[in-house]
Coordinates of C-alpha atoms in Angstrom, one line a residue:
X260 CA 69.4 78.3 238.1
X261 CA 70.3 80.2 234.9
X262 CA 73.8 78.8 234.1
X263 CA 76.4 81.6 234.2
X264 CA 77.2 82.5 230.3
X265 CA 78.6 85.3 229.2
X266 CA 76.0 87.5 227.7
X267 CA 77.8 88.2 224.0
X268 CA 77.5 83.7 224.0
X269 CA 74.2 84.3 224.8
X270 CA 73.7 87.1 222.5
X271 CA 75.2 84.7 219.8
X272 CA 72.8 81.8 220.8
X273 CA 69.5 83.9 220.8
X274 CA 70.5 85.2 217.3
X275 CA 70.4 81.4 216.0
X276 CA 67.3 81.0 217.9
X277 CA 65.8 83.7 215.4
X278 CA 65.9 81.9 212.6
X279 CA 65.7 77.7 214.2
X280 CA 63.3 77.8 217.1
X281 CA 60.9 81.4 217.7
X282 CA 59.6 79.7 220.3
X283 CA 62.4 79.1 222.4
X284 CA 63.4 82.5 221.7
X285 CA 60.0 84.1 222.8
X286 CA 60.8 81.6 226.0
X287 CA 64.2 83.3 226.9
X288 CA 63.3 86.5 226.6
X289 CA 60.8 85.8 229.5
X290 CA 63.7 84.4 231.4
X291 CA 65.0 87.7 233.0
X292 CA 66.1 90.9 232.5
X293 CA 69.2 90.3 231.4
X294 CA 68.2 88.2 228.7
X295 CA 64.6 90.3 227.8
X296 CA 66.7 93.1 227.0
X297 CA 69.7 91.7 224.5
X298 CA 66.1 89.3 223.1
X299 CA 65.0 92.7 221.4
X300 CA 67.3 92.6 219.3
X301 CA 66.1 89.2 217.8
X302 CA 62.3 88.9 218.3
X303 CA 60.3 89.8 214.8
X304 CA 59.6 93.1 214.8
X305 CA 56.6 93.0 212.4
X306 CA 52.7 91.9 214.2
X307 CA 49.7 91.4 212.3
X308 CA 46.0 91.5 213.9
X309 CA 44.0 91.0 211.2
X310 CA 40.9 89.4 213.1
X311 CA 39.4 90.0 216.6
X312 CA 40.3 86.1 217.4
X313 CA 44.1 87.3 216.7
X314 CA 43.8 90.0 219.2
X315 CA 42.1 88.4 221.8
X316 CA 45.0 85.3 221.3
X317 CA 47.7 88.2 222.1
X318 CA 45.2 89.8 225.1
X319 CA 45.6 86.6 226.5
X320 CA 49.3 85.8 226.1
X321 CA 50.0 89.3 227.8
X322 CA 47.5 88.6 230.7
X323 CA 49.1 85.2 231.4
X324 CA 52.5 86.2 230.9
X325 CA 51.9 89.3 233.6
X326 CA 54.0 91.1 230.7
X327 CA 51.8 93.2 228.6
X328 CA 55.4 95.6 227.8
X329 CA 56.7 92.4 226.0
X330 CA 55.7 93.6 223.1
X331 CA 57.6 96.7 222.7
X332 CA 60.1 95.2 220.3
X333 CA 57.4 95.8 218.3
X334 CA 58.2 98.2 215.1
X335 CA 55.4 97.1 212.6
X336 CA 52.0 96.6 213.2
X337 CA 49.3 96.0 210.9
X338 CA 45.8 96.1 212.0
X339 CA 41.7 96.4 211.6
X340 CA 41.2 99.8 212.4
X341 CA 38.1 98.9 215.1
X342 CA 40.6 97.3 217.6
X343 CA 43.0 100.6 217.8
X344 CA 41.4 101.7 220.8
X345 CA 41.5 98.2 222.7
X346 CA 45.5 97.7 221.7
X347 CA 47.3 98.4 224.7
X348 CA 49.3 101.5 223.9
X349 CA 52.1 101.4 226.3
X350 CA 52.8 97.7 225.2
X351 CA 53.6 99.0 221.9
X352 CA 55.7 101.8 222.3
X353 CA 58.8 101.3 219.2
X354 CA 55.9 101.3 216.8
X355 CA 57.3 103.1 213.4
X356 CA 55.2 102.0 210.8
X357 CA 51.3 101.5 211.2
X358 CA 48.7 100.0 208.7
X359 CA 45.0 100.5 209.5
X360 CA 42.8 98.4 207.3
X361 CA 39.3 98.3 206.4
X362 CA 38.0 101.6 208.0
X363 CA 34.2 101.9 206.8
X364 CA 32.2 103.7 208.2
X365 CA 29.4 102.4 206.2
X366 CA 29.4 99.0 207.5
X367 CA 30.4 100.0 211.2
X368 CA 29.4 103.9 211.3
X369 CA 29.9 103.8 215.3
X370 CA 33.3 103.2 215.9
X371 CA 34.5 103.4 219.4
X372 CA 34.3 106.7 220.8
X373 CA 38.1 106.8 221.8
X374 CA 39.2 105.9 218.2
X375 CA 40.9 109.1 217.4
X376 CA 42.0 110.1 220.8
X377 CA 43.6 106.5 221.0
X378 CA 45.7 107.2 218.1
X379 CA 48.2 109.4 220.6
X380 CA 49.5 106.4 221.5
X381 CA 51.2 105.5 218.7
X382 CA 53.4 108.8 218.8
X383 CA 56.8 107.8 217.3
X384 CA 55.4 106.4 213.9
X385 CA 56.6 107.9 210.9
X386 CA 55.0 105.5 208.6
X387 CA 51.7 105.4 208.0
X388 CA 49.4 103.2 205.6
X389 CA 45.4 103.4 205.2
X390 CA 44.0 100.5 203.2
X391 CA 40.6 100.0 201.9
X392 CA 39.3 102.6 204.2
X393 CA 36.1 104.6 203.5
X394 CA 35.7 107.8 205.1
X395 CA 32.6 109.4 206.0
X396 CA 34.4 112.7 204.8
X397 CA 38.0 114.6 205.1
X398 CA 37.4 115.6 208.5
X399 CA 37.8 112.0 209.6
X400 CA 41.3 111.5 207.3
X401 CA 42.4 114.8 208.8
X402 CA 41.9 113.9 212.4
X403 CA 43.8 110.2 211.3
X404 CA 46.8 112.0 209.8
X405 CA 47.3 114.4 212.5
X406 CA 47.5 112.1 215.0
X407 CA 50.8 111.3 214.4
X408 CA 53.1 114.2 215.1
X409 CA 56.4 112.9 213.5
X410 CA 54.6 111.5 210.2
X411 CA 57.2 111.1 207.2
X412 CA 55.4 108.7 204.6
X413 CA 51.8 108.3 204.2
X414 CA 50.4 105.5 202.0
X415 CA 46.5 105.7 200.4
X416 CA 45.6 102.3 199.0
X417 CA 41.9 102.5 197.7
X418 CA 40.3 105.4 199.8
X419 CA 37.0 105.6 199.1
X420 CA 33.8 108.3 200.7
X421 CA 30.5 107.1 201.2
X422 CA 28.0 108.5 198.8
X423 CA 25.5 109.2 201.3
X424 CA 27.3 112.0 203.1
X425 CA 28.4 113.9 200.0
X426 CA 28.8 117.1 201.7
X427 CA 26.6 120.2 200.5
X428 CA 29.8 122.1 200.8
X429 CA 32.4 123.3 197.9
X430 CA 35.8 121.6 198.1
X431 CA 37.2 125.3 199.1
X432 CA 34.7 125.4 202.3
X433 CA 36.1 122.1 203.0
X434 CA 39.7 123.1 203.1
X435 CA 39.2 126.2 205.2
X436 CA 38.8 124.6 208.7
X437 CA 41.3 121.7 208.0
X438 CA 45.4 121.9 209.3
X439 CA 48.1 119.9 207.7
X440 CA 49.9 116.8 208.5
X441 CA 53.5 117.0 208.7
X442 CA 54.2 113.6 205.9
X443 CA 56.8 114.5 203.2
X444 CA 56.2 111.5 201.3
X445 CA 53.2 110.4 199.9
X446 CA 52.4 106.7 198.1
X447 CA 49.1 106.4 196.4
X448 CA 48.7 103.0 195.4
X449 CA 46.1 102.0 193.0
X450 CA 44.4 105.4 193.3
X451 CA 40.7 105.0 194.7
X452 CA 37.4 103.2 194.4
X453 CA 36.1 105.8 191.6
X454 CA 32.7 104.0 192.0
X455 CA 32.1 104.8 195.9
X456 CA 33.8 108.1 195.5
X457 CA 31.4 111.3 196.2
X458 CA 34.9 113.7 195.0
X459 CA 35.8 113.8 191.6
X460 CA 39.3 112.9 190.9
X461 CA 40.5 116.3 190.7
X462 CA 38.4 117.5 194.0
X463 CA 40.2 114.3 195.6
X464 CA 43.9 115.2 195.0
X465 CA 43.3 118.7 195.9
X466 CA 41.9 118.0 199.1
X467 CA 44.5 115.5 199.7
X468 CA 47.2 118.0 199.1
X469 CA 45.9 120.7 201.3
X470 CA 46.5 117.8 204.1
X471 CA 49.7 117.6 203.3
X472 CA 51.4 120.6 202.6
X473 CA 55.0 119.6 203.5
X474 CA 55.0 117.0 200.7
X475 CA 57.8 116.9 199.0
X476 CA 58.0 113.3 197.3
X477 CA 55.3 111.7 195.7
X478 CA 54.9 107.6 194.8
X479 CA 52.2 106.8 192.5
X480 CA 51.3 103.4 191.7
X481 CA 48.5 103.7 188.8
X482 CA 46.5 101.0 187.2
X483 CA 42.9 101.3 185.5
X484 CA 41.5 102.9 188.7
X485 CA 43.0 105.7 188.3
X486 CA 43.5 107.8 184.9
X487 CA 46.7 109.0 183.5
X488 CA 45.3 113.1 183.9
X489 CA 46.2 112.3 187.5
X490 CA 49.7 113.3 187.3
X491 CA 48.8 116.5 185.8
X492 CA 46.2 117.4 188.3
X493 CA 48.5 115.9 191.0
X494 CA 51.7 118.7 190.1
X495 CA 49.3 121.6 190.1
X496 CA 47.6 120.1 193.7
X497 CA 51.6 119.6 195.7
X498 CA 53.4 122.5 194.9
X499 CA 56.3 121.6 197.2
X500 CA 56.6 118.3 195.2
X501 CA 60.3 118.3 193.8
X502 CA 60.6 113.8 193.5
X503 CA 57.7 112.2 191.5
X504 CA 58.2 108.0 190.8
X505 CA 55.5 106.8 188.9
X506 CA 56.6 103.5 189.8
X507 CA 54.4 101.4 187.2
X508 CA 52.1 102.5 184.9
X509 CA 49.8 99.5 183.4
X510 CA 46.6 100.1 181.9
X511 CA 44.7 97.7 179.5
X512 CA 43.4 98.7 176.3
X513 CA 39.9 98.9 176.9
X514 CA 40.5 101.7 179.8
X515 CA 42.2 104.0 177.3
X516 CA 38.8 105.3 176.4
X517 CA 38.3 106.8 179.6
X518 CA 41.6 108.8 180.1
X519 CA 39.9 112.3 179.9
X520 CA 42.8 115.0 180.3
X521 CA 42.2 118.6 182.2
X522 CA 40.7 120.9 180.4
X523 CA 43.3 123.8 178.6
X524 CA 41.1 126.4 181.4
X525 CA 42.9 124.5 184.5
X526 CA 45.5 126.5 186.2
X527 CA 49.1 126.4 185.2
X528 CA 51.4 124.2 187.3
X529 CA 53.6 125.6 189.6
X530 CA 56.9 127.1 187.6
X531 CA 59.2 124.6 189.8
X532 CA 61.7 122.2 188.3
X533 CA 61.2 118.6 189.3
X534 CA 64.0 117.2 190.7
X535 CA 63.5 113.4 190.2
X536 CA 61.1 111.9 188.3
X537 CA 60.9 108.0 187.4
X538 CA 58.7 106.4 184.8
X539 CA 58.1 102.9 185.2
X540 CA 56.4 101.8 181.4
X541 CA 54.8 98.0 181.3
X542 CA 52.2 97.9 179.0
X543 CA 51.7 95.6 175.6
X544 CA 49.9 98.0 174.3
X545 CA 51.3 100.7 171.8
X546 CA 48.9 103.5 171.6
X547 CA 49.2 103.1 175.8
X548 CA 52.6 103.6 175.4
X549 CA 52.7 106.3 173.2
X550 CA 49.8 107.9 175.1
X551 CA 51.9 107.4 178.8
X552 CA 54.9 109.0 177.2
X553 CA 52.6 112.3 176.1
X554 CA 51.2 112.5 179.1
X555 CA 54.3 112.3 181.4
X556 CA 55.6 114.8 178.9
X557 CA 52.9 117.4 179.6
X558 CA 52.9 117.2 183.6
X559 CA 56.6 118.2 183.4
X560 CA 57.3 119.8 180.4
X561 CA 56.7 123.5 181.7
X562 CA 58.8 123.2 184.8
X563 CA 61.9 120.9 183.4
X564 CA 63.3 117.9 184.4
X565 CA 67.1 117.6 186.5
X566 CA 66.8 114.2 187.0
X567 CA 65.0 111.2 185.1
X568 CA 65.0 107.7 185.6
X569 CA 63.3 105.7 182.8
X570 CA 62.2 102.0 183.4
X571 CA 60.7 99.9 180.2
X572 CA 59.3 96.5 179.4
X573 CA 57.2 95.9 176.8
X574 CA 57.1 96.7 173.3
X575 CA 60.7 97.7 172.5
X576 CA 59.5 98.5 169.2
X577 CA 57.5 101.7 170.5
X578 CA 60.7 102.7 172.4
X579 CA 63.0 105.0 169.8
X580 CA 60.6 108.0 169.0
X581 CA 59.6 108.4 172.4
X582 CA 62.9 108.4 174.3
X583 CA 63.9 110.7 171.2
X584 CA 60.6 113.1 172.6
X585 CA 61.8 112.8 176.1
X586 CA 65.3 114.0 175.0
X587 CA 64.3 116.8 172.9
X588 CA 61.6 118.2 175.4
X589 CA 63.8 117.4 178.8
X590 CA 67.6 118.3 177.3
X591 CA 68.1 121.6 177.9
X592 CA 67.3 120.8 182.3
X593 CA 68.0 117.3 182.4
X594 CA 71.4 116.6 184.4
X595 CA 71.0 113.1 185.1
X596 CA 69.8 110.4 182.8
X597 CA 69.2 106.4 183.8
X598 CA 67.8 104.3 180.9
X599 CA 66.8 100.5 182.3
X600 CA 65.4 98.1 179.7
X601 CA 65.1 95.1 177.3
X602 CA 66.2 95.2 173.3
X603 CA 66.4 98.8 173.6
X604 CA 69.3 99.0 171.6
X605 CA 68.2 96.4 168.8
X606 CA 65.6 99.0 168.0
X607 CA 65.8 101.8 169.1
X608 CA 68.7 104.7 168.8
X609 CA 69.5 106.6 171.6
X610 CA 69.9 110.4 170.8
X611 CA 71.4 112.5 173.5
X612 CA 72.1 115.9 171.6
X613 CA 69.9 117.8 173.1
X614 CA 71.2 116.9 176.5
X615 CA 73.2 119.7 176.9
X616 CA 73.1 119.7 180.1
X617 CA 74.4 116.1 181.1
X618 CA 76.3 115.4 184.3
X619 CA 75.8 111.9 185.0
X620 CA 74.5 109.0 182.4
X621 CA 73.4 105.4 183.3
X622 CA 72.3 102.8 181.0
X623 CA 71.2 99.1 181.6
X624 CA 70.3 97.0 179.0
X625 CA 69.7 93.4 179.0
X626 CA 69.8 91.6 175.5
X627 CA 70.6 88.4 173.7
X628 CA 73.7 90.0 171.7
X629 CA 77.2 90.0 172.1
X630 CA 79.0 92.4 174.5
X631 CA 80.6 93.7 171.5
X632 CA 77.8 94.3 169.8
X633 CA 76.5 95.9 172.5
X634 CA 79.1 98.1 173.1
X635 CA 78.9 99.4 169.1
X636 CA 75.6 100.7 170.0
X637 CA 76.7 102.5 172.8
X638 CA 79.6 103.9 171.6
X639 CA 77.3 105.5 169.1
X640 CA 75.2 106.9 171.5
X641 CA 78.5 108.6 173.2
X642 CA 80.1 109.5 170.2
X643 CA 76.8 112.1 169.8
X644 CA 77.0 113.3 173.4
X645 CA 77.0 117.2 173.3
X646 CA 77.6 117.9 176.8
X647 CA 80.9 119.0 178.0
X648 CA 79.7 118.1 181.3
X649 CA 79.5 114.6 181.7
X650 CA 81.3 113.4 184.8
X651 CA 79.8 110.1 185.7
X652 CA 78.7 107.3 183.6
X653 CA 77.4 103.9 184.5
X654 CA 77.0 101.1 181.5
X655 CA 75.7 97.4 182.3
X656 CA 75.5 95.3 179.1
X657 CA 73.8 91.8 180.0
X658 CA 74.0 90.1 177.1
X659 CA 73.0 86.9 177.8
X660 CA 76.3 85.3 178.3
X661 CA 76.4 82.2 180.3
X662 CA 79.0 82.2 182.9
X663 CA 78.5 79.5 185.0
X664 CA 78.9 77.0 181.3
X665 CA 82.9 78.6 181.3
X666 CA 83.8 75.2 182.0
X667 CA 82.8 74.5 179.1
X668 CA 85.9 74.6 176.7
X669 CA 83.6 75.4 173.4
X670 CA 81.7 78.0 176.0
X671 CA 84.7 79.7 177.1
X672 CA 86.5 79.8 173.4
X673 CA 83.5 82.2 172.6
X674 CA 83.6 83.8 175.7
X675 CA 87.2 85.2 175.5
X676 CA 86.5 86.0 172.0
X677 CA 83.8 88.5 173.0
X678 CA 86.1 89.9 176.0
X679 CA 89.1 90.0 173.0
X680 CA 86.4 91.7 170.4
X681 CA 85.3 94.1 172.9
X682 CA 88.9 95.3 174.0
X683 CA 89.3 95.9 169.9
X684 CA 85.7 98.0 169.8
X685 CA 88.3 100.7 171.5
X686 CA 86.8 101.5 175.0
X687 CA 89.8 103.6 175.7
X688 CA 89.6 105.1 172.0
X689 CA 85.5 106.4 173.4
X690 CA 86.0 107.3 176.9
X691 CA 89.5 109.5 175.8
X692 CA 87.9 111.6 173.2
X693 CA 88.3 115.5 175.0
X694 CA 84.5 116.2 175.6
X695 CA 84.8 113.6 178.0
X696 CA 87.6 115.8 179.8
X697 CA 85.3 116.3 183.0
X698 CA 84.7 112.5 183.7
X699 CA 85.6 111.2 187.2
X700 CA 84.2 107.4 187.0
X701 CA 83.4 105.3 184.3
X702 CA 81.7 101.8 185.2
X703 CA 80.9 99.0 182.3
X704 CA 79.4 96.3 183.9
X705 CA 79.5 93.2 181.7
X706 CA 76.7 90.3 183.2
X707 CA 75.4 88.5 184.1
X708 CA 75.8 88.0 187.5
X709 CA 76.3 84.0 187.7
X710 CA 78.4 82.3 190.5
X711 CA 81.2 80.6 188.9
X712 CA 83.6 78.0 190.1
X713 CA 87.0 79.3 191.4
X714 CA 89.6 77.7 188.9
X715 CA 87.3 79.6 186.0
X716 CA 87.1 83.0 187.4
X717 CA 91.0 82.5 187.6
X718 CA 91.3 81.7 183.8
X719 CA 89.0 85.0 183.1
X720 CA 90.6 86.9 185.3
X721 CA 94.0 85.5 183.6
X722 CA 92.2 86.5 180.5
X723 CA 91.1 89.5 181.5
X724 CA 94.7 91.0 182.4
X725 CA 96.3 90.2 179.5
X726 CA 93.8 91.5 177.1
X727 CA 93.3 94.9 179.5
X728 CA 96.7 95.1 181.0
X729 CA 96.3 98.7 181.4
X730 CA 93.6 98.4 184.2
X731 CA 93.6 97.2 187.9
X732 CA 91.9 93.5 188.5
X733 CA 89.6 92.5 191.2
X734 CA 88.0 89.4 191.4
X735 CA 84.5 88.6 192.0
X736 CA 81.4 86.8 189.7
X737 CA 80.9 89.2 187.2
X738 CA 83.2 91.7 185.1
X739 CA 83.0 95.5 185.6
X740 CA 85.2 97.7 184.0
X741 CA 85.8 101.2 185.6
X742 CA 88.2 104.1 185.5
X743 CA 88.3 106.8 188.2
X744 CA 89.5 110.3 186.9
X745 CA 91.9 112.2 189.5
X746 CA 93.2 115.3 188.5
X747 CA 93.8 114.4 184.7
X748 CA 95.6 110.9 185.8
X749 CA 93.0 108.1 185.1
X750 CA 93.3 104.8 187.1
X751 CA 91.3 101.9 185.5
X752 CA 90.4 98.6 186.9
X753 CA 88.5 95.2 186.4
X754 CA 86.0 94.4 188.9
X755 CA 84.7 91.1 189.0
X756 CA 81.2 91.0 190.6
X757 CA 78.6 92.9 191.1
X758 CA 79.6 95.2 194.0
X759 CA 81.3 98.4 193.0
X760 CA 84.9 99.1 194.9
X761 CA 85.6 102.9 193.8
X762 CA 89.3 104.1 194.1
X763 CA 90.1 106.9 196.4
X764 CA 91.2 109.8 195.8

């Protein structure tokens, strides 16, 4: 007999079940009702059937068990696309993201005549990823991505067409009989397998885009497989697109040769502004760099920039003239600036003149100099701000500072002599000046973020209040110093940590 607990104990049980004993936890929620339903909650929610041995394990389970719906808890489900038609579609009814692998029509031409139509089962996912699938032709993308009615992100990892069936047909005749998914977001990782393709990379992006008209934000993920021109050709083939991330961007050397931009005879991109872009840089290789930078510069130079979020590692060195070409082509439409990156300020000078434009500013720099130091550079880059406009601005200086050695009495001396040196910099003195009228929040964060013992966060936050008596403390693992602008009468405070408390209004 099931002993008579209340269900919020049992509740409280199952959820240590979830991370002790799965197997016990799979075990109650076979118990009854009761405890099937609040088990939901707790069960993983992510099922992989990579191999027809792991399917026919889970056939099994559910025919023994006499419980094929115990598997609606189900949200993620990553499978070879061949067994779709054999999953049992009302056991998996929650799924929300779907991954279909190794579709090839190549190597297994005569899938399972239900394939498509079995599809319709899966009707609430809104996540869908196709992995080192090759397609006989669009026709069979198109009837995959309109399976799913409420679609929202679609990922293409490696697509590739089978030579054989290049069709005799232009793109354009391709296109005419086709309808669009309704996906907003689009990832394209790693591009596609150029060398099974039967679409040049141009023809591919434009075919992809008439698929999926509603896109609005695009992810790209580009290494050597797919050129640099591909962000070009991509803004002319999405003309709803308003987000572009180019989360990383790493090519080696030796594929430099084959970055072929369009020719000057393409169309124009659409006259929209982007509203978001982010460029990811990692490569140790200049003339890459240099060459990334000119290319993300013409994809949205003729529509503008509002937003941009730059994110660097490499060659710091290659860093100053081409953040000074972003700013000078990007100023007059850019609104919001985030700069992420190593030693960018031992090399490289910041000029934001031609931002006129500036609402919000963020900059995050990591480097082995003092906070003081640090915070010379930046003032410099704010004493040259020419926007009247700025109303946010976020600064993190990590400059290598130690805080879990402040028990250290040698460690700590310098410490406080950094926090003393930095209150003498004049923070106050560069965030009063009267262009800077408009601000409502000012953040500096000071890391890193190091867990410290309690009786040393109380000697820096004893510290801290004497030698910034003017600003609120709060206590945490790091120091963040922020002001909140209300109707012309600032507030500041100290935050300790890396969470950010902002002060009401």
């Amino acid at each position: 007999m099931i002993p008579e607990l209340p269900l919020d104990v049992i509740s409280i049980i199952m959820g240590n079940l979830k991370w002790t004993d799965s197997v016990a936890l799979f075990h109650c929620a076979l118990t009854c009702r009761d405890w099937h339903s609040l088990a939901q909650d707790y069960l993983p929610y992510s099922l992989e059937l990579t191999s027809a041995s792991q399917f026919d394990d889970l056939s099994h389970l559910m025919v023994r068990s006499g419980r094929r719906s115990h598997a609606g808890f189900v949200k993620f489900l990553r499978i070879i696309a061949h067994l779709i038609p054999h999953v049992f579609g009302h056991s998996f009814k929650r799924i929300q993201t779907l991954n279909l692998q190794d579709i090839d029509w190549q190597t297994n031409p005569l899938l399972h005549p239900g394939f498509f139509t079995s599809m319709a089962q899966f009707n609430l996912v809104t996540h869908l990823g196709l992995y080192a699938c090759r397609f006989c032709g669009l026709q069979d993308l198109r009837r995959i991505l309109c399976a799913f009615p409420q679609l929202e992100t679609l990922t293409l990892d490696y697509i590739s067409w089978i030579p054989a069936t290049r069709h005799p047909s232009s793109p354009g005749t391709i296109l005419s009989n086709m309808s669009a998914c309704s996906a907003r977001t689009l990832i394209l990782s790693q591009g596609y397998d150029r060398s099974m393709d039967c679409f040049s990379q141009a023809d591919f992006l434009m075919l992809i885009s008439k698929l999926l008209l509603s896109v609005e934000a695009v992810e790209l993920w580009i290494t050597s497989t797919m050129d640099l021109s591909g962000i070009l050709i991509l803004l002319r083939s999405f003309p709803c697109v308003t987000k572009l991330s180019v989360v990383e961007l790493f090519q080696k050397p030796e594929h430099l040769q084959q970055m072929v931009l369009p020719p000057t005879s393409a169309p124009e991109p659409p006259i929209h502004r982007i509203q978001l872009a982010q460029l990811r840089l990692e490569s140790d290789d200049t003339n890459f760099f240099a060459t990334s930078v000119e290319c993300f510069i013409d994809a949205f130079a003729p529509g503008g920039l509002t937003r941009l979020a730059i994110f660097h590692s490499g060659l710091a060195t290659s860093l100053g003239c081409h953040l000074d070409m972003l700013m000078r082509t990007f100023g007059n439409s850019l609104e919001s600036l985030t700069v992420i990156g190593s030693g960018i300020f031992e090399v490289a000078q910041l000029s934001l003149a031609p931002c006129t434009s500036l609402t919000s500013l963020s900059l995050d720099v990591w480097s082995d100099h003092t906070w003081h130091t640090l915070w010379k550079s930046v003032a410099e880059i704010l004493f040259h701000i020419t926007s009247a406009q700025l109303q946010e601005l976020w600064i993190r200086l990590d400059s290598g500072s130690r805080m879990e050695y402040l028990s250290d009495p040698d460690v700590a001396a310098r410490f406080f002599d950094e926090l003393d040196m930095l209150n003498v910099s004049g923070i106050d003195h560069v965030i009063d000046r009267e262009k800077f009228s408009q601000l409502e929040l000012v953040e500096i964060q000071l890391g890193p973020f190091h867990e410290t013992g309690e009786s040393t966060n109380h000697k820096v936050e004893a510290h801290v209040r004497r030698v910034f008596s003017a600003w609120d403390i709060w206590t945490s693992n790091a120091i963040t110093l922020m002001m909140r602008n209300i109707k012309r009468n600032p507030r500041r405070m100290i935050l300790f940590g890396g969470g950010v408390f902002l002060l009401s209004p």
